[in-house]
Amino acid sequence: MSDDAADGEARRNAALAATQARYPAVSERFARAHGFRLPRHTAVFAAFWQSLDARERAGMDLLGLQPWGVIDYYLPGGLDRVGRDGLDERLHCRFRRDPPEFVTVLSGDSDGLHYGLWYDDPAELPTFVVHNYARDSAETWTSGMVTVLGEVWTRFDRRVRDDVDIPEDRPALYALGAALDRFADADGQAVAEDGPRRWSGVDRPRTIGSPGPALPPGSGDPGTEDERAAAYRTNPERMRELVAGARAELAAGRPAAAIVVGAELHWMNGDDLARDALDLLTGAYRTLGRGALADIVEVHHRHRDLRSVEVLVRA
């Protein structure tokens, strides 16, 4: 093993030991604040970040990625941070049109790009990693990666393919690739230790602006995306009928229409739609036993006009 490789392994081992020791406290804080289960792969990504040397960090700069959101808890002093001005820490890195299921873990380099864990169900592990350009269309997409490190790999691969002919970038990118390799086994082990993701691979109703919810059988039929989109664009009367129908379905114990229509109204971002989005989403989540998501909807509804989503600050 070369000196550089040995040094990288030593930094990897030291960082992993530190973040894995920190994981129980971070997990407890996250569960207390959000009501969600924190996957162990977040500790692996935090270790990866903290182990980077200057050249490897330059590679991350080329990708435009930095830890943010939940990962802040792992950083020095992270667990001592509090919500500024008394704000709820669930608002940290939560943009105006983010879905309730979205919990930020990374920031990107343009147009409010940020990445997050997608929680279909607060009682379960997040299903996959998602991303969203908050200052552009604010739609939420997923490449299907399970871990934060896997999402970094995806962006790394894209950058290498796109920029293979830029010689000055190569040393930093190659160094970053080697660093990613060093953490691959730990990332896989973390996923194995956490166990299966209940909502992985389920069919989701097509939903405007997000991947769509994972729903148990018997949740009802939200209708078609095309029909709803046409109503939202050109037919206010039909839109009101969709809202009324979703409310009726919800009252009958079938939350599918409420969660889909509510999510779409939330994404559309109109002040005149906010009350309907709030009622439909909170009702649907509570019917599904996903109260922590309903609680996020309520706190977000009260604070959607924050001047900054940088909420956690040093006490």
mmCIF file of C-alpha atoms in Angstrom:
data_model
loop_
_atom_site.group_PDB
_atom_site.id
_atom_site.type_symbol
_atom_site.label_atom_id
_atom_site.label_comp_id
_atom_site.label_asym_id
_atom_site.label_seq_id
_atom_site.Cartn_x
_atom_site.Cartn_y
_atom_site.Cartn_z
ATOM 1 C CA MET A 1 0.000 0.000 0.000
ATOM 2 C CA SER A 2 1.342 3.435 -0.936
ATOM 3 C CA ASP A 3 1.853 6.144 1.673
ATOM 4 C CA ASP A 4 -1.098 8.113 0.250
ATOM 5 C CA ALA A 5 -3.356 5.070 0.397
ATOM 6 C CA ALA A 6 -2.246 4.238 3.946
ATOM 7 C CA ASP A 7 -2.870 7.813 5.007
ATOM 8 C CA GLY A 8 -6.335 7.701 3.416
ATOM 9 C CA GLU A 9 -7.167 4.468 5.237
ATOM 10 C CA ALA A 10 -6.029 5.934 8.542
ATOM 11 C CA ARG A 11 -8.204 9.007 8.028
ATOM 12 C CA ARG A 12 -11.135 6.816 7.010
ATOM 13 C CA ASN A 13 -10.847 4.626 10.104
ATOM 14 C CA ALA A 14 -10.484 7.558 12.485
ATOM 15 C CA ALA A 15 -13.433 9.436 10.969
ATOM 16 C CA LEU A 16 -15.667 6.357 10.948
ATOM 17 C CA ALA A 17 -14.888 5.630 14.582
ATOM 18 C CA ALA A 18 -15.764 9.215 15.517
ATOM 19 C CA THR A 19 -19.049 9.489 13.595
ATOM 20 C CA GLN A 20 -20.241 6.007 14.497
ATOM 21 C CA ALA A 21 -19.626 6.856 18.156
ATOM 22 C CA ARG A 22 -21.639 10.032 17.586
ATOM 23 C CA TYR A 23 -24.480 8.271 15.754
ATOM 24 C CA PRO A 24 -26.548 7.276 18.848
ATOM 25 C CA ALA A 25 -26.708 10.877 20.099
ATOM 26 C CA VAL A 26 -27.445 12.247 16.622
ATOM 27 C CA SER A 27 -30.088 9.588 16.056
ATOM 28 C CA GLU A 28 -31.751 10.353 19.387
ATOM 29 C CA ARG A 29 -31.772 14.102 18.673
ATOM 30 C CA PHE A 30 -33.232 13.529 15.206
ATOM 31 C CA ALA A 31 -35.921 11.181 16.513
ATOM 32 C CA ARG A 32 -36.840 13.623 19.272
ATOM 33 C CA ALA A 33 -37.026 16.593 16.914
ATOM 34 C CA HIS A 34 -38.509 14.983 13.794
ATOM 35 C CA GLY A 35 -40.072 11.739 14.940
ATOM 36 C CA PHE A 36 -38.104 9.845 12.263
ATOM 37 C CA ARG A 37 -35.602 7.002 12.240
ATOM 38 C CA LEU A 38 -32.120 8.087 11.150
ATOM 39 C CA PRO A 39 -30.267 5.643 8.873
ATOM 40 C CA ARG A 40 -26.722 4.666 9.765
ATOM 41 C CA HIS A 41 -25.445 5.569 6.317
ATOM 42 C CA THR A 42 -25.638 9.234 7.375
ATOM 43 C CA ALA A 43 -22.790 8.547 9.805
ATOM 44 C CA VAL A 44 -20.775 7.005 6.982
ATOM 45 C CA PHE A 45 -21.246 10.074 4.807
ATOM 46 C CA ALA A 46 -20.334 12.364 7.715
ATOM 47 C CA ALA A 47 -17.145 10.331 8.215
ATOM 48 C CA PHE A 48 -16.382 10.521 4.499
ATOM 49 C CA TRP A 49 -16.728 14.314 4.564
ATOM 50 C CA GLN A 50 -14.625 14.760 7.682
ATOM 51 C CA SER A 51 -11.856 12.509 6.339
ATOM 52 C CA LEU A 52 -11.293 14.434 3.085
ATOM 53 C CA ASP A 53 -7.914 16.023 2.525
ATOM 54 C CA ALA A 54 -7.473 19.241 0.534
ATOM 55 C CA ARG A 55 -7.319 17.585 -2.884
ATOM 56 C CA GLU A 56 -10.311 15.337 -2.193
ATOM 57 C CA ARG A 57 -12.264 18.334 -0.868
ATOM 58 C CA ALA A 58 -11.453 20.120 -4.129
ATOM 59 C CA GLY A 59 -13.096 17.196 -5.903
ATOM 60 C CA MET A 60 -16.249 17.718 -3.854
ATOM 61 C CA ASP A 61 -16.094 21.409 -4.736
ATOM 62 C CA LEU A 62 -16.136 20.407 -8.400
ATOM 63 C CA LEU A 63 -19.337 18.475 -7.709
ATOM 64 C CA GLY A 64 -20.743 21.486 -5.873
ATOM 65 C CA LEU A 65 -21.782 19.416 -2.859
ATOM 66 C CA GLN A 66 -21.547 20.113 0.875
ATOM 67 C CA PRO A 67 -23.167 18.541 3.939
ATOM 68 C CA TRP A 68 -26.256 20.367 5.145
ATOM 69 C CA GLY A 69 -29.424 19.712 7.069
ATOM 70 C CA VAL A 70 -29.352 16.560 9.176
ATOM 71 C CA ILE A 71 -25.624 16.066 8.540
ATOM 72 C CA ASP A 72 -25.008 19.298 10.456
ATOM 73 C CA TYR A 73 -25.655 17.347 13.676
ATOM 74 C CA TYR A 74 -22.473 15.326 13.033
ATOM 75 C CA LEU A 75 -20.255 18.376 12.557
ATOM 76 C CA PRO A 76 -18.295 19.893 15.467
ATOM 77 C CA GLY A 77 -20.779 21.569 17.789
ATOM 78 C CA GLY A 78 -23.678 20.272 15.730
ATOM 79 C CA LEU A 79 -25.659 18.883 18.652
ATOM 80 C CA ASP A 80 -25.323 22.193 20.479
ATOM 81 C CA ARG A 81 -27.135 24.100 17.752
ATOM 82 C CA VAL A 82 -30.628 25.467 18.335
ATOM 83 C CA GLY A 83 -33.303 27.009 16.162
ATOM 84 C CA ARG A 84 -32.651 30.728 15.644
ATOM 85 C CA ASP A 85 -35.264 33.088 17.048
ATOM 86 C CA GLY A 86 -36.965 30.132 18.707
ATOM 87 C CA LEU A 87 -37.788 28.452 15.385
ATOM 88 C CA ASP A 88 -38.519 24.729 15.218
ATOM 89 C CA GLU A 89 -35.460 22.798 14.039
ATOM 90 C CA ARG A 90 -37.599 20.772 11.625
ATOM 91 C CA LEU A 91 -37.561 23.932 9.489
ATOM 92 C CA HIS A 92 -33.783 23.722 9.057
ATOM 93 C CA CYS A 93 -33.007 23.647 5.311
ATOM 94 C CA ARG A 94 -36.716 23.214 4.466
ATOM 95 C CA PHE A 95 -37.587 25.362 1.467
ATOM 96 C CA ARG A 96 -41.049 26.754 0.819
ATOM 97 C CA ARG A 97 -42.137 24.065 -1.656
ATOM 98 C CA ASP A 98 -40.315 21.055 -0.157
ATOM 99 C CA PRO A 99 -42.612 18.076 0.451
ATOM 100 C CA PRO A 100 -43.036 17.008 4.098
ATOM 101 C CA GLU A 101 -41.260 13.726 3.296
ATOM 102 C CA PHE A 102 -38.071 15.606 2.314
ATOM 103 C CA VAL A 103 -35.341 15.958 4.970
ATOM 104 C CA THR A 104 -32.241 17.754 3.686
ATOM 105 C CA VAL A 105 -28.760 16.205 3.868
ATOM 106 C CA LEU A 106 -26.732 18.055 1.186
ATOM 107 C CA SER A 107 -26.586 21.412 -0.535
ATOM 108 C CA GLY A 108 -25.806 21.793 -4.218
ATOM 109 C CA ASP A 109 -24.252 24.510 -6.340
ATOM 110 C CA SER A 110 -27.073 26.293 -8.169
ATOM 111 C CA ASP A 111 -30.738 27.306 -8.109
ATOM 112 C CA GLY A 112 -31.319 26.158 -4.550
ATOM 113 C CA LEU A 113 -30.264 22.587 -5.330
ATOM 114 C CA HIS A 114 -30.467 20.424 -2.232
ATOM 115 C CA TYR A 115 -30.643 16.703 -1.547
ATOM 116 C CA GLY A 116 -32.612 14.893 1.101
ATOM 117 C CA LEU A 117 -33.813 11.646 2.600
ATOM 118 C CA TRP A 118 -37.343 10.712 1.513
ATOM 119 C CA TYR A 119 -39.501 9.477 4.411
ATOM 120 C CA ASP A 120 -42.658 7.796 3.164
ATOM 121 C CA ASP A 121 -43.411 6.682 6.703
ATOM 122 C CA PRO A 122 -41.900 8.123 9.910
ATOM 123 C CA ALA A 123 -41.825 4.660 11.486
ATOM 124 C CA GLU A 124 -39.622 3.294 8.698
ATOM 125 C CA LEU A 125 -36.245 3.996 7.172
ATOM 126 C CA PRO A 126 -36.160 6.593 4.397
ATOM 127 C CA THR A 127 -36.850 4.943 1.067
ATOM 128 C CA PHE A 128 -34.310 6.748 -1.112
ATOM 129 C CA VAL A 129 -32.427 10.011 -1.610
ATOM 130 C CA VAL A 130 -34.095 12.845 -3.527
ATOM 131 C CA HIS A 131 -33.086 16.243 -4.908
ATOM 132 C CA ASN A 132 -34.843 19.510 -5.600
ATOM 133 C CA TYR A 133 -33.948 22.848 -7.238
ATOM 134 C CA ALA A 134 -35.830 25.082 -4.816
ATOM 135 C CA ARG A 135 -35.244 28.315 -6.760
ATOM 136 C CA ASP A 136 -36.209 26.798 -10.097
ATOM 137 C CA SER A 137 -39.200 24.471 -10.635
ATOM 138 C CA ALA A 138 -38.912 23.027 -7.088
ATOM 139 C CA GLU A 139 -39.900 19.592 -8.318
ATOM 140 C CA THR A 140 -38.504 16.696 -6.284
ATOM 141 C CA TRP A 141 -36.739 13.917 -8.183
ATOM 142 C CA THR A 142 -34.926 10.721 -7.286
ATOM 143 C CA SER A 143 -32.246 8.670 -8.972
ATOM 144 C CA GLY A 144 -33.179 5.817 -6.653
ATOM 145 C CA MET A 145 -29.987 5.888 -4.591
ATOM 146 C CA VAL A 146 -30.446 4.541 -1.053
ATOM 147 C CA THR A 147 -27.578 6.363 0.655
ATOM 148 C CA VAL A 148 -26.096 9.853 0.698
ATOM 149 C CA LEU A 149 -22.742 8.450 -0.397
ATOM 150 C CA GLY A 150 -24.482 6.658 -3.281
ATOM 151 C CA GLU A 151 -25.976 9.969 -4.391
ATOM 152 C CA VAL A 152 -22.512 11.534 -4.350
ATOM 153 C CA TRP A 153 -21.297 8.635 -6.508
ATOM 154 C CA THR A 154 -24.077 9.368 -8.990
ATOM 155 C CA ARG A 155 -23.053 13.010 -9.322
ATOM 156 C CA PHE A 156 -19.379 12.028 -9.435
ATOM 157 C CA ASP A 157 -19.986 9.595 -12.304
ATOM 158 C CA ARG A 158 -21.903 12.244 -14.224
ATOM 159 C CA ARG A 159 -19.133 14.799 -13.727
ATOM 160 C CA VAL A 160 -16.429 12.375 -14.846
ATOM 161 C CA ARG A 161 -18.417 11.494 -17.971
ATOM 162 C CA ASP A 162 -19.138 15.126 -18.825
ATOM 163 C CA ASP A 163 -15.725 16.600 -18.017
ATOM 164 C CA VAL A 164 -13.292 13.829 -18.906
ATOM 165 C CA ASP A 165 -11.414 16.203 -21.255
ATOM 166 C CA ILE A 166 -10.652 18.875 -18.635
ATOM 167 C CA PRO A 167 -7.119 17.967 -17.488
ATOM 168 C CA GLU A 168 -6.943 20.410 -14.571
ATOM 169 C CA ASP A 169 -9.939 18.716 -12.900
ATOM 170 C CA ARG A 170 -8.596 15.198 -13.111
ATOM 171 C CA PRO A 171 -6.326 15.033 -10.028
ATOM 172 C CA ALA A 172 -9.047 16.260 -7.683
ATOM 173 C CA LEU A 173 -11.710 14.035 -9.251
ATOM 174 C CA TYR A 174 -9.480 10.956 -9.194
ATOM 175 C CA ALA A 175 -8.627 11.631 -5.557
ATOM 176 C CA LEU A 176 -12.310 11.993 -4.742
ATOM 177 C CA GLY A 177 -13.085 8.728 -6.527
ATOM 178 C CA ALA A 178 -10.480 6.938 -4.407
ATOM 179 C CA ALA A 179 -12.001 8.436 -1.250
ATOM 180 C CA LEU A 180 -15.458 7.266 -2.285
ATOM 181 C CA ASP A 181 -14.046 3.777 -2.851
ATOM 182 C CA ARG A 182 -12.611 3.704 0.659
ATOM 183 C CA PHE A 183 -16.079 4.191 2.167
ATOM 184 C CA ALA A 184 -18.078 1.879 -0.107
ATOM 185 C CA ASP A 185 -17.887 -1.175 2.172
ATOM 186 C CA ALA A 186 -18.837 0.832 5.269
ATOM 187 C CA ASP A 187 -21.795 2.310 3.378
ATOM 188 C CA GLY A 188 -23.033 -1.127 2.375
ATOM 189 C CA GLN A 189 -22.575 -2.443 5.900
ATOM 190 C CA ALA A 190 -24.605 0.442 7.317
ATOM 191 C CA VAL A 191 -27.487 -0.351 4.952
ATOM 192 C CA ALA A 192 -27.335 -4.034 5.914
ATOM 193 C CA GLU A 193 -27.332 -3.225 9.633
ATOM 194 C CA ASP A 194 -30.381 -0.991 9.316
ATOM 195 C CA GLY A 195 -32.373 -3.699 7.555
ATOM 196 C CA PRO A 196 -35.041 -3.574 4.838
ATOM 197 C CA ARG A 197 -36.801 -0.435 3.678
ATOM 198 C CA ARG A 198 -40.500 -1.232 3.822
ATOM 199 C CA TRP A 199 -41.613 1.050 0.989
ATOM 200 C CA SER A 200 -38.826 0.246 -1.454
ATOM 201 C CA GLY A 201 -40.114 -0.767 -4.877
ATOM 202 C CA VAL A 202 -43.810 -0.100 -4.268
ATOM 203 C CA ASP A 203 -45.985 1.404 -6.984
ATOM 204 C CA ARG A 204 -46.634 5.096 -6.459
ATOM 205 C CA PRO A 205 -49.389 7.235 -7.936
ATOM 206 C CA ARG A 206 -47.936 9.703 -10.418
ATOM 207 C CA THR A 207 -47.853 13.039 -8.640
ATOM 208 C CA ILE A 208 -47.033 16.486 -9.980
ATOM 209 C CA GLY A 209 -43.922 17.886 -8.331
ATOM 210 C CA SER A 210 -42.787 14.852 -6.325
ATOM 211 C CA PRO A 211 -42.108 11.093 -6.535
ATOM 212 C CA GLY A 212 -45.577 10.419 -5.088
ATOM 213 C CA PRO A 213 -46.545 8.734 -1.832
ATOM 214 C CA ALA A 214 -46.189 5.077 -0.896
ATOM 215 C CA LEU A 215 -49.647 3.903 0.132
ATOM 216 C CA PRO A 216 -50.997 0.714 1.671
ATOM 217 C CA PRO A 217 -53.753 -1.255 -0.108
ATOM 218 C CA GLY A 218 -57.233 0.169 0.269
ATOM 219 C CA SER A 219 -56.088 3.805 0.299
ATOM 220 C CA GLY A 220 -58.315 4.754 -2.629
ATOM 221 C CA ASP A 221 -57.764 6.146 -6.112
ATOM 222 C CA PRO A 222 -56.347 9.678 -6.581
ATOM 223 C CA GLY A 223 -57.308 9.788 -10.267
ATOM 224 C CA THR A 224 -54.920 10.538 -13.106
ATOM 225 C CA GLU A 225 -52.093 13.044 -13.142
ATOM 226 C CA ASP A 226 -53.186 14.416 -16.541
ATOM 227 C CA GLU A 227 -56.732 15.071 -15.356
ATOM 228 C CA ARG A 228 -55.548 16.876 -12.238
ATOM 229 C CA ALA A 229 -52.959 18.912 -14.155
ATOM 230 C CA ALA A 230 -55.580 20.099 -16.641
ATOM 231 C CA ALA A 231 -57.872 21.161 -13.794
ATOM 232 C CA TYR A 232 -55.117 23.053 -12.017
ATOM 233 C CA ARG A 233 -54.086 24.874 -15.205
ATOM 234 C CA THR A 234 -57.385 25.871 -16.777
ATOM 235 C CA ASN A 235 -60.434 24.796 -14.791
ATOM 236 C CA PRO A 236 -60.783 26.307 -11.302
ATOM 237 C CA GLU A 237 -64.252 24.827 -10.887
ATOM 238 C CA ARG A 238 -62.964 21.340 -11.593
ATOM 239 C CA MET A 239 -60.066 21.952 -9.200
ATOM 240 C CA ARG A 240 -62.527 22.751 -6.422
ATOM 241 C CA GLU A 241 -64.349 19.516 -7.269
ATOM 242 C CA LEU A 242 -61.063 17.614 -6.927
ATOM 243 C CA VAL A 243 -60.486 19.144 -3.505
ATOM 244 C CA ALA A 244 -64.045 18.375 -2.408
ATOM 245 C CA GLY A 245 -63.735 14.813 -3.693
ATOM 246 C CA ALA A 246 -60.443 14.338 -1.841
ATOM 247 C CA ARG A 247 -62.048 15.581 1.365
ATOM 248 C CA ALA A 248 -64.942 13.157 0.923
ATOM 249 C CA GLU A 249 -62.603 10.243 0.228
ATOM 250 C CA LEU A 250 -60.584 11.143 3.308
ATOM 251 C CA ALA A 251 -63.709 11.252 5.470
ATOM 252 C CA ALA A 252 -64.470 7.740 4.238
ATOM 253 C CA GLY A 253 -61.039 6.522 5.355
ATOM 254 C CA ARG A 254 -59.415 6.536 1.899
ATOM 255 C CA PRO A 255 -56.496 9.015 1.998
ATOM 256 C CA ALA A 256 -54.940 8.550 -1.477
ATOM 257 C CA ALA A 257 -56.684 11.488 -3.164
ATOM 258 C CA ALA A 258 -56.084 13.758 -0.169
ATOM 259 C CA ILE A 259 -52.356 13.060 0.038
ATOM 260 C CA VAL A 260 -51.840 13.454 -3.727
ATOM 261 C CA VAL A 261 -54.000 16.533 -4.246
ATOM 262 C CA GLY A 262 -52.662 18.074 -1.033
ATOM 263 C CA ALA A 263 -49.048 17.509 -2.144
ATOM 264 C CA GLU A 264 -49.747 19.034 -5.540
ATOM 265 C CA LEU A 265 -51.439 22.099 -4.069
ATOM 266 C CA HIS A 266 -48.498 22.522 -1.688
ATOM 267 C CA TRP A 267 -46.063 22.368 -4.603
ATOM 268 C CA MET A 268 -48.140 24.847 -6.649
ATOM 269 C CA ASN A 269 -47.381 27.324 -3.872
ATOM 270 C CA GLY A 270 -50.409 29.593 -4.044
ATOM 271 C CA ASP A 271 -51.521 31.360 -0.884
ATOM 272 C CA ASP A 272 -55.128 30.686 -1.869
ATOM 273 C CA LEU A 273 -54.377 26.942 -1.931
ATOM 274 C CA ALA A 274 -52.440 26.737 1.333
ATOM 275 C CA ARG A 275 -55.394 25.973 3.598
ATOM 276 C CA ASP A 276 -56.645 23.157 1.376
ATOM 277 C CA ALA A 277 -53.136 21.700 1.151
ATOM 278 C CA LEU A 278 -52.785 21.842 4.928
ATOM 279 C CA ASP A 279 -56.138 20.187 5.611
ATOM 280 C CA LEU A 280 -55.722 17.447 3.025
ATOM 281 C CA LEU A 281 -52.146 16.559 3.928
ATOM 282 C CA THR A 282 -52.565 16.562 7.701
ATOM 283 C CA GLY A 283 -55.772 14.563 7.420
ATOM 284 C CA ALA A 284 -54.208 12.021 5.074
ATOM 285 C CA TYR A 285 -51.048 11.560 7.135
ATOM 286 C CA ARG A 286 -52.969 11.108 10.360
ATOM 287 C CA THR A 287 -55.310 8.613 8.713
ATOM 288 C CA LEU A 288 -52.230 6.657 7.602
ATOM 289 C CA GLY A 289 -50.689 6.787 11.086
ATOM 290 C CA ARG A 290 -47.924 9.128 9.881
ATOM 291 C CA GLY A 291 -48.392 11.799 12.488
ATOM 292 C CA ALA A 292 -44.805 13.085 12.359
ATOM 293 C CA LEU A 293 -45.353 14.084 8.729
ATOM 294 C CA ALA A 294 -48.596 15.845 9.648
ATOM 295 C CA ASP A 295 -46.718 17.741 12.360
ATOM 296 C CA ILE A 296 -44.132 18.903 9.788
ATOM 297 C CA VAL A 297 -46.914 20.119 7.496
ATOM 298 C CA GLU A 298 -48.352 22.194 10.334
ATOM 299 C CA VAL A 299 -45.080 23.800 11.409
ATOM 300 C CA HIS A 300 -44.079 24.423 7.795
ATOM 301 C CA HIS A 301 -47.467 26.015 7.036
ATOM 302 C CA ARG A 302 -46.847 28.524 9.824
ATOM 303 C CA HIS A 303 -43.341 29.389 8.606
ATOM 304 C CA ARG A 304 -43.250 29.143 4.812
ATOM 305 C CA ASP A 305 -42.035 32.719 4.390
ATOM 306 C CA LEU A 306 -38.730 32.518 6.282
ATOM 307 C CA ARG A 307 -36.068 34.947 5.087
ATOM 308 C CA SER A 308 -33.564 32.092 5.353
ATOM 309 C CA VAL A 309 -33.880 28.326 5.775
ATOM 310 C CA GLU A 310 -30.614 28.265 7.710
ATOM 311 C CA VAL A 311 -32.422 27.666 11.001
ATOM 312 C CA LEU A 312 -29.975 25.782 13.236
ATOM 313 C CA VAL A 313 -27.364 28.122 14.727
ATOM 314 C CA ARG A 314 -24.847 27.959 17.536
ATOM 315 C CA ALA A 315 -26.451 28.598 20.899
#
